[in-house]
Coordinates of C-alpha atoms and ligand atoms in Angstrom, one line a residue:
X829 CA 4.1 -30.0 -29.2
X830 CA 2.6 -30.0 -25.8
X831 CA 4.3 -28.3 -22.8
X832 CA 6.6 -31.0 -21.2
X833 CA 5.4 -32.2 -17.9
X834 CA 7.9 -31.0 -15.1
X835 CA 8.9 -33.3 -12.4
X836 CA 10.9 -33.1 -9.3
X837 CA 13.4 -36.0 -8.6
X838 CA 14.3 -36.3 -4.8
X839 CA 17.1 -38.8 -4.5
X840 CA 18.2 -38.3 -8.1
X841 CA 21.7 -39.9 -7.6
X842 CA 20.4 -43.2 -6.2
X843 CA 19.1 -46.2 -8.2
X844 CA 15.6 -45.1 -8.6
X845 CA 16.7 -41.5 -9.2
X846 CA 19.0 -42.3 -12.0
X847 CA 16.5 -44.7 -13.6
X848 CA 13.9 -42.0 -13.5
X849 CA 16.4 -39.7 -15.5
X850 CA 16.7 -42.4 -18.0
X851 CA 12.9 -42.4 -18.4
X852 CA 13.1 -38.4 -19.0
X853 CA 15.8 -38.8 -21.4
X854 CA 13.8 -41.4 -23.3
X855 CA 10.6 -39.2 -23.2
X856 CA 11.5 -37.1 -26.2
X857 CA 10.7 -34.0 -24.5
X858 CA 7.4 -35.1 -23.0
X859 CA 9.1 -34.8 -19.4
X860 CA 11.4 -32.2 -18.0
X861 CA 13.3 -31.9 -14.7
X862 CA 12.4 -28.9 -12.4
X863 CA 14.3 -29.9 -9.2
X864 CA 17.0 -32.4 -8.5
X865 CA 18.1 -33.3 -5.0
X866 CA 20.8 -35.6 -3.8
X867 CA 22.6 -36.0 -0.6
X868 CA 26.3 -37.2 -0.4
X869 CA 27.2 -38.0 -4.1
X870 CA 27.5 -34.3 -4.9
X871 CA 29.9 -35.0 -8.0
X872 CA 27.0 -37.0 -9.7
X873 CA 24.3 -34.5 -8.6
X874 CA 26.3 -31.8 -10.5
X875 CA 26.9 -33.7 -13.5
X876 CA 23.0 -34.3 -13.5
X877 CA 22.2 -30.6 -13.2
X878 CA 24.5 -29.9 -16.2
X879 CA 22.7 -32.6 -18.3
X880 CA 19.3 -32.0 -17.2
X881 CA 19.3 -28.1 -16.5
X882 CA 16.7 -28.1 -13.8
X883 CA 15.4 -24.8 -12.3
X884 CA 16.8 -26.2 -8.8
X885 CA 19.4 -28.2 -7.5
X886 CA 19.2 -29.2 -3.8
X887 CA 22.3 -30.9 -2.1
X888 CA 20.9 -31.8 1.1
X889 CA 23.9 -32.9 3.1
X890 CA 25.9 -29.4 3.6
X891 CA 29.4 -31.1 4.5
X892 CA 29.4 -33.0 1.2
X893 CA 28.0 -29.9 -0.7
X894 CA 30.9 -27.7 0.9
X895 CA 33.4 -30.0 -0.7
X896 CA 32.0 -30.0 -4.2
X897 CA 33.1 -27.6 -6.8
X898 CA 29.9 -26.0 -8.1
X899 CA 31.4 -23.5 -10.5
X900 CA 30.5 -25.7 -13.6
X901 CA 26.8 -25.7 -12.9
X902 CA 24.9 -23.7 -15.7
X903 CA 24.0 -20.2 -14.9
X904 CA 20.3 -20.7 -14.9
X905 CA 20.4 -23.5 -12.5
X906 CA 20.0 -22.4 -8.7
X907 CA 21.9 -24.4 -6.1
X908 CA 20.4 -24.8 -2.6
X909 CA 22.0 -26.4 0.4
X910 CA 20.7 -28.5 3.4
X911 CA 17.5 -30.5 4.7
X912 CA 15.4 -27.5 5.1
X913 CA 16.5 -26.1 1.8
X914 CA 15.1 -29.3 0.2
X915 CA 11.7 -28.9 1.9
X916 CA 11.4 -25.4 1.0
X917 CA 12.3 -26.1 -2.7
X918 CA 10.0 -28.9 -2.9
X919 CA 7.2 -26.4 -2.1
X920 CA 8.4 -23.8 -4.4
X921 CA 9.3 -25.8 -7.1
X922 CA 6.6 -25.7 -10.5
X923 CA 6.9 -29.6 -10.8
X924 CA 3.5 -31.2 -11.2
X925 CA 5.1 -34.4 -9.8
X926 CA 7.6 -35.1 -7.4
X927 CA 9.4 -38.6 -7.7
X928 CA 10.1 -39.7 -3.9
X929 CA 13.1 -41.5 -4.2
X930 CA 15.0 -40.7 -0.9
X931 CA 16.0 -44.0 0.9
X932 CA 14.8 -44.6 4.6
X933 CA 12.5 -42.5 6.7
X934 CA 14.4 -39.5 5.5
X935 CA 12.2 -39.6 2.6
X936 CA 9.0 -39.1 4.8
X937 CA 9.5 -35.3 5.1
X938 CA 10.0 -34.8 1.3
X939 CA 7.0 -36.8 0.5
X940 CA 4.9 -34.8 3.2
X941 CA 6.1 -31.5 1.5
X942 CA 5.3 -32.6 -1.7
X943 CA 1.7 -33.5 -0.6
X944 CA 1.2 -30.3 1.4
X945 CA 1.9 -28.1 -1.8
X946 CA -0.7 -30.3 -3.6
X947 CA 1.7 -32.1 -6.0
X948 CA 1.2 -35.7 -7.4
X949 CA 3.7 -37.9 -5.6
X950 CA 5.4 -40.9 -7.5
X951 CA 6.1 -42.7 -4.5
X952 CA 9.3 -45.0 -4.3
X953 CA 9.9 -44.3 -0.7
X954 CA 7.8 -46.8 0.8
X955 CA 9.1 -45.9 4.3
X956 CA 6.9 -42.7 3.9
X957 CA 3.9 -45.0 4.3
X958 CA 5.4 -47.7 6.7
X959 CA 6.2 -45.0 9.0
X960 CA 3.4 -42.4 8.3
X961 CA 0.7 -44.3 6.5
X962 CA -2.9 -43.2 7.7
X963 CA -1.5 -39.5 8.2
X964 CA 0.1 -39.5 4.6
X965 CA -2.9 -40.8 3.2
X966 CA -5.0 -38.3 4.9
X967 CA -3.0 -35.6 4.1
X968 CA -3.1 -36.7 0.1
X969 CA -6.9 -36.8 0.4
X970 CA -7.2 -33.4 2.1
X971 CA -4.6 -31.6 -0.4
X972 CA -6.5 -33.4 -3.6
X973 CA -3.0 -34.8 -4.2
X974 CA -2.6 -38.3 -5.8
X975 CA 0.0 -40.7 -4.7
X976 CA 1.1 -43.1 -7.5
X977 CA 3.2 -46.2 -6.5
X978 CA 6.4 -46.6 -8.3
X979 CA 7.4 -49.9 -6.0
X980 CA 7.0 -52.4 -8.8
X981 CA 4.5 -54.8 -6.7
X982 CA 2.2 -51.6 -6.0
X983 CA 2.6 -50.3 -9.4
X984 CA 1.4 -53.9 -10.6
X985 CA -1.6 -53.8 -8.1
X986 CA -2.3 -50.3 -9.3
X987 CA -2.3 -51.4 -12.9
X988 CA -4.5 -54.6 -12.2
X989 CA -7.1 -52.5 -9.9
X990 CA -8.1 -50.5 -13.2
X991 CA -9.8 -53.6 -14.6
X992 CA -12.3 -53.7 -11.7
X993 CA -13.9 -51.8 -8.9
X994 CA -12.6 -51.2 -5.5
X995 CA -15.5 -53.2 -3.7
X996 CA -14.9 -56.1 -6.1
X997 CA -11.2 -56.7 -4.9
X998 CA -11.2 -59.9 -2.9
X999 CA -7.3 -59.9 -2.0
X1000 CA -3.9 -58.9 -3.3
X1001 CA -1.2 -60.9 -4.0
X1002 CA 2.4 -59.5 -3.7
X1003 CA 5.1 -61.4 -5.4
X1004 CA 8.7 -61.6 -3.8
X1005 CA 11.8 -62.9 -5.7
X1006 CA 12.7 -64.4 -2.3
X1007 CA 16.2 -62.8 -2.4
X1008 CA 19.6 -64.7 -2.9
X1009 CA 19.0 -66.9 0.2
X1010 CA 15.5 -68.3 -0.6
X1011 CA 16.8 -71.7 -0.4
X1012 CA 19.2 -71.3 2.5
X1013 CA 18.7 -73.3 5.5
X1014 CA 18.7 -71.5 9.0
X1015 CA 22.3 -72.7 9.6
X1016 CA 23.4 -71.3 6.3
X1017 CA 21.3 -67.9 7.0
X1018 CA 23.6 -67.8 10.2
X1019 CA 26.8 -67.5 7.9
X1020 CA 25.8 -64.9 5.2
X1021 CA 28.4 -62.1 4.7
X1022 CA 27.8 -58.7 3.6
X1023 CA 28.9 -59.3 0.0
X1024 CA 26.6 -62.3 -0.3
X1025 CA 23.7 -60.3 1.0
X1026 CA 24.5 -57.4 -1.6
X1027 CA 24.1 -59.7 -4.5
X1028 CA 20.4 -59.8 -5.5
X1029 CA 19.4 -62.5 -8.1
X1030 CA 17.0 -60.2 -10.2
X1031 CA 17.0 -56.6 -9.3
X1032 CA 19.8 -54.0 -9.1
X1033 CA 19.1 -51.7 -6.3
X1034 CA 20.5 -49.5 -3.6
X1035 CA 22.3 -51.0 -0.6
X1036 CA 19.5 -50.8 2.0
X1037 CA 16.6 -52.2 -0.3
X1038 CA 19.0 -55.0 -1.2
X1039 CA 19.5 -56.1 2.3
X1040 CA 15.8 -55.7 3.0
X1041 CA 15.0 -58.2 0.0
X1042 CA 17.7 -60.7 1.4
X1043 CA 15.8 -60.7 4.8
X1044 CA 12.5 -60.5 3.1
X1045 CA 11.9 -57.3 5.3
X1046 CA 11.4 -55.3 2.1
X1047 CA 8.1 -57.4 1.5
X1048 CA 7.3 -56.9 5.2
X1049 CA 7.3 -53.1 4.5
X1050 CA 5.4 -53.6 1.1
X1051 CA 2.6 -55.2 3.1
X1052 CA 2.3 -52.1 5.4
X1053 CA 2.8 -49.8 2.0
X1054 CA 0.0 -51.7 0.3
X1055 CA -2.3 -51.7 3.6
X1056 CA -2.2 -47.9 3.4
X1057 CA -1.9 -47.0 -0.1
X1058 CA -4.9 -49.2 -1.5
X1059 CA -6.7 -49.1 1.9
X1060 CA -6.9 -52.8 2.3
X1061 CA -7.7 -55.0 5.3
X1062 CA -4.3 -56.6 6.6
X1063 CA -5.9 -60.1 5.9
X1064 CA -6.5 -59.2 2.3
X1065 CA -2.9 -59.0 1.4
X1066 CA -0.8 -62.1 0.7
X1067 CA 2.8 -62.9 -0.3
X1068 CA 3.9 -65.5 -2.7
X1069 CA 7.5 -66.4 -3.8
X1070 CA 8.1 -66.0 -7.4
X1071 CA 11.8 -66.2 -8.1
X1072 CA 11.8 -64.9 -11.6
X1073 CA 10.5 -61.5 -10.8
X1074 CA 8.2 -61.3 -13.9
X1075 CA 4.8 -61.2 -12.4
X1076 CA 5.1 -58.2 -10.4
X1077 CA 2.0 -58.6 -8.4
X1078 CA -1.5 -59.6 -8.9
X1079 CA -5.3 -58.8 -7.6
X1080 CA -7.8 -61.2 -7.2
X1081 CA -11.5 -60.0 -7.8
X1082 CA -14.5 -61.4 -6.0
X1083 CA -15.4 -63.8 -9.1
X1084 CA -12.1 -65.5 -8.7
X1085 CA -10.6 -63.8 -11.7
X1086 CA -6.7 -63.0 -11.0
X1087 CA -5.3 -60.2 -13.0
X1088 CA -1.5 -59.9 -12.8
X1089 CA 1.1 -57.4 -14.6
X1090 CA 4.1 -59.0 -16.2
X1091 CA 7.1 -57.4 -17.5
X1092 CA 10.9 -57.9 -17.4
X1093 CA 12.3 -56.7 -14.0
X1094 CA 13.3 -53.2 -14.9
X1095 CA 12.2 -50.2 -12.5
X1096 CA 11.9 -47.9 -15.6
X1097 CA 8.6 -49.2 -16.4
X1098 CA 6.8 -48.5 -13.1
X1099 CA 8.6 -45.1 -12.8
X1100 CA 7.5 -44.2 -16.4
X1101 CA 3.9 -45.5 -15.7
X1102 CA 3.8 -43.3 -12.6
X1103 CA 5.1 -40.3 -14.6
X1104 CA 2.6 -40.8 -17.5
X1105 CA -0.6 -42.3 -15.8
X1106 CA -3.2 -42.5 -16.8
X1107 CA -1.6 -42.6 -20.4
X1108 CA 1.1 -45.3 -21.5
X1109 CA 4.0 -44.6 -23.9
X1110 CA 6.8 -46.2 -25.6
X1111 CA 9.8 -46.1 -23.4
X1112 CA 13.1 -46.9 -22.1
X1113 CA 12.1 -50.1 -20.3
X1114 CA 13.3 -53.6 -21.5
X1115 CA 10.4 -55.9 -23.0
X1116 CA 9.8 -59.4 -22.8
X1117 CA 11.1 -61.9 -25.3
X1118 CA 8.3 -64.4 -26.0
X1119 CA 10.4 -66.5 -28.3
X1120 CA 12.2 -67.8 -25.4
X1121 CA 10.6 -70.4 -23.1
X1122 CA 9.7 -68.8 -19.8
X1123 CA 8.9 -70.8 -16.6
X1124 CA 7.0 -68.9 -13.8
X1125 CA 6.9 -70.4 -10.6
X1126 CA 5.0 -69.7 -7.3
X1127 CA 5.4 -71.0 -3.8
X1128 CA 4.3 -70.0 -0.3
X1129 CA 7.0 -68.3 1.8
X1130 CA 8.6 -70.0 4.7
X1131 CA 7.9 -67.8 7.7
X1132 CA 10.2 -69.8 10.0
X1133 CA 13.3 -69.1 8.0
X1134 CA 11.9 -65.6 6.9
X1135 CA 10.2 -64.2 10.2
X1136 CA 10.2 -60.7 8.7
X1137 CA 7.0 -61.5 6.9
X1138 CA 5.3 -62.2 10.1
X1139 CA 6.4 -58.9 11.6
X1140 CA 5.1 -57.0 8.5
X1141 CA 1.8 -58.6 8.9
X1142 CA 1.7 -57.7 12.6
X1143 CA 2.5 -54.1 12.1
X1144 CA 0.1 -53.7 9.3
X1145 CA -2.7 -55.2 11.6
X1146 CA -1.4 -53.0 14.5
X1147 CA -1.1 -49.6 12.6
X1148 CA -0.5 -46.6 14.8
X1149 CA 3.2 -46.4 15.9
X1150 CA 4.1 -50.1 14.8
X1151 CA 5.2 -49.3 11.2
X1152 CA 7.5 -46.5 12.5
X1153 CA 9.0 -48.6 15.3
X1154 CA 9.6 -51.5 12.6
X1155 CA 11.0 -49.2 10.0
X1156 CA 13.2 -47.4 12.3
X1157 CA 14.7 -50.5 13.9
X1158 CA 15.3 -52.1 10.5
X1159 CA 17.0 -49.1 8.9
X1160 CA 19.3 -48.9 11.8
X1161 CA 20.0 -52.8 12.0
X1162 CA 20.8 -52.9 8.0
X1163 CA 23.2 -50.1 8.8
X1164 CA 25.2 -51.8 11.4
X1165 CA 24.9 -55.0 9.4
X1166 CA 26.5 -53.3 6.5
X1167 CA 29.3 -51.9 8.9
X1168 CA 29.9 -55.6 9.8
X1169 CA 28.9 -55.1 13.4
X1170 CA 25.6 -57.3 13.4
X1171 CA 25.4 -60.8 11.8
X1172 CA 22.7 -60.9 9.2
X1173 CA 20.5 -63.5 11.1
X1174 CA 20.3 -61.0 13.9
X1175 CA 18.7 -58.1 11.7
X1176 CA 15.2 -59.5 12.1
X1177 CA 15.1 -60.5 15.8
X1178 CA 16.6 -57.2 16.5
X1179 CA 13.8 -55.3 14.8
X1180 CA 11.3 -57.7 16.4
X1181 CA 12.5 -57.0 20.0
X1182 CA 12.2 -53.2 19.4
X1183 CA 8.8 -53.6 17.8
X1184 CA 7.7 -55.5 20.9
X1185 CA 9.3 -53.1 23.2
X1186 CA 8.1 -49.8 21.9
X1187 CA 5.3 -48.0 23.6
X1188 CA 2.2 -48.4 21.3
X1189 CA 0.0 -45.5 20.4
X1190 CA -2.9 -46.1 18.0
X1191 CA -3.2 -42.6 16.9
X1192 CA 0.2 -40.7 16.8
X1193 CA 1.1 -37.4 15.4
X1194 CA 3.8 -37.0 12.7
X1195 CA 6.1 -35.7 15.1
X1196 CA 5.7 -38.6 17.4
X1197 CA 6.4 -41.0 14.5
X1198 CA 9.5 -39.3 13.7
X1199 CA 10.6 -39.3 17.2
X1200 CA 9.8 -42.9 17.3
X1201 CA 11.8 -43.8 14.3
X1202 CA 14.7 -42.1 16.1
X1203 CA 14.2 -44.0 19.3
X1204 CA 14.1 -47.4 17.4
X1205 CA 17.4 -46.4 15.8
X1206 CA 19.0 -45.8 19.3
X1207 CA 17.7 -48.8 20.7
X1208 CA 19.5 -51.0 18.0
X1209 CA 22.7 -49.4 19.1
X1210 CA 22.0 -50.1 22.7
X1211 CA 21.2 -53.7 21.7
X1212 CA 24.4 -53.9 20.1
X1213 CA 26.3 -52.9 23.4
X1214 CA 24.4 -55.5 25.3
Ligands
LIG2650 P1 19.9 -45.6 -3.0 O1 20.4 -45.8 -2.1 O2 20.3 -46.0 -4.4 O3 19.4 -43.8 -3.5 C1 18.9 -43.2 -2.3 C2 18.9 -41.7 -2.7 O4 18.8 -41.0 -1.6 C3 20.3 -41.0 -3.3 O5 20.1 -40.1 -4.3 C4 20.7 -40.6 -1.7 O6 21.6 -39.5 -2.2 C5 19.4 -39.8 -1.3 N1 19.5 -39.7 0.2 C6 20.0 -40.6 1.0 N2 19.6 -40.1 2.3 C7 19.1 -38.9 2.2 C8 18.8 -37.7 3.1 N3 19.0 -37.8 4.4 N4 18.3 -36.7 2.5 C9 18.1 -36.5 1.2 N5 18.6 -37.3 0.5 C10 19.0 -38.6 0.7 O7 18.3 -46.1 -2.8 P2 17.2 -46.6 -4.0 O8 17.5 -48.2 -4.3 O9 17.2 -45.8 -5.2 O10 16.0 -46.6 -3.2 C11 15.1 -45.5 -3.0 C12 14.0 -45.7 -2.5 O11 13.1 -46.4 -3.4 C13 13.8 -46.4 -1.2 O12 12.9 -46.1 -0.4 C14 13.5 -47.8 -1.8 O13 12.7 -48.7 -0.8 C15 12.5 -47.5 -2.8 N6 12.5 -48.5 -3.9 C16 13.7 -48.8 -4.7 C17 13.7 -49.7 -5.6 C18 14.7 -50.1 -6.6 O14 14.8 -50.9 -7.5 N7 16.0 -49.6 -6.1 C19 12.5 -50.4 -5.9 C20 11.3 -50.3 -5.3 C21 11.4 -49.1 -4.2
LIG2651 MG1 9.0 -53.8 -4.5

């Protein structure tokens, strides 16, 4: 039998991380784990380390790591602690592919480290490209490292793109479920609670992206992600509301042919595709049942009720520091919403205010982008006080 492909799973205790480990489990030895990294949920991390026996396990949050009993870790598993250790271990790991599945802009440094060491990145952390798109893509090119999308829309586009040439692409159509409030009036949106916003109709995901899906900020971030990942002009990216989440996105070619990728909404499929590309294999993802009647519907998004999409288009057009300002503001606004300190309907206007106020730079450095992301967070807290 061929040697297993070794992978690193950063954010292994999260929603994408856990699905990735299910893909590994279903791979019948084709995939093996070299590095597992988590943050606060150290009990789950220790459990995963016992089950998958990676070479390295990194607990990125020192405080949580200090409270955990690690004595049951297998002897051949080496424990490392802290954010710096995470970056060092990404460099040191013998993994061929790094699954970048940390949530938020914290994932950028990890994606960066993986690319710097020439490893292929299976990218779930869209914030890496939203904050640092041009720099991240440039680094990948320079190091000859591939970035394979895990985000279901981008995986669908990536799959569809293989049926034509890049110069034959007319536009890319990203599908959006529309989230739980697709049919809410503005008045109803004003009354949304944290529990309402955490109940997504078609996808089970971590809390931050679930809120992003409810505001449609997730789709805004995905517009920016698609722009950099596929080197598209912003006007080539459209969004269509597709509540069933069966068509994961589409590519329209010059001749008018539209190629779509369909499957049950289950992240194990795009994760596995990123790990086995350019091959496919049988796997753990659920399959479509074609003995049932399916109705697939598509409608244009309402930018009045969901202004996040407009911000996404603006930031994609502006480039430079706009993505970092938008992403940082959003991450902080979502965090304070989840704490019950900001109404749902204020999340996007808060982001807009901060995007407008930041001092735009068309060619920022990585350090500048990381600093700006921090500034945007502080601005959100200052907005709250006002
Ligand atoms: P999650 O909240 O379920 O998991 C996040 C993971 O990151 C956890 O393992 C957590 O321990 C770790 N983490 C958090 N902060 C960290 C830090 N500072 N340093 C190191 N590790 C840290 O999130 P998720 O839903 O799995 O999403 C992960 C990423 O994938 C996000 O960028 C999200 O946008 C993207 N994504 C998720 C889905 C999905 O279905 N869940 C789909 C597409 C894209
Ligand atoms: Mg997505």
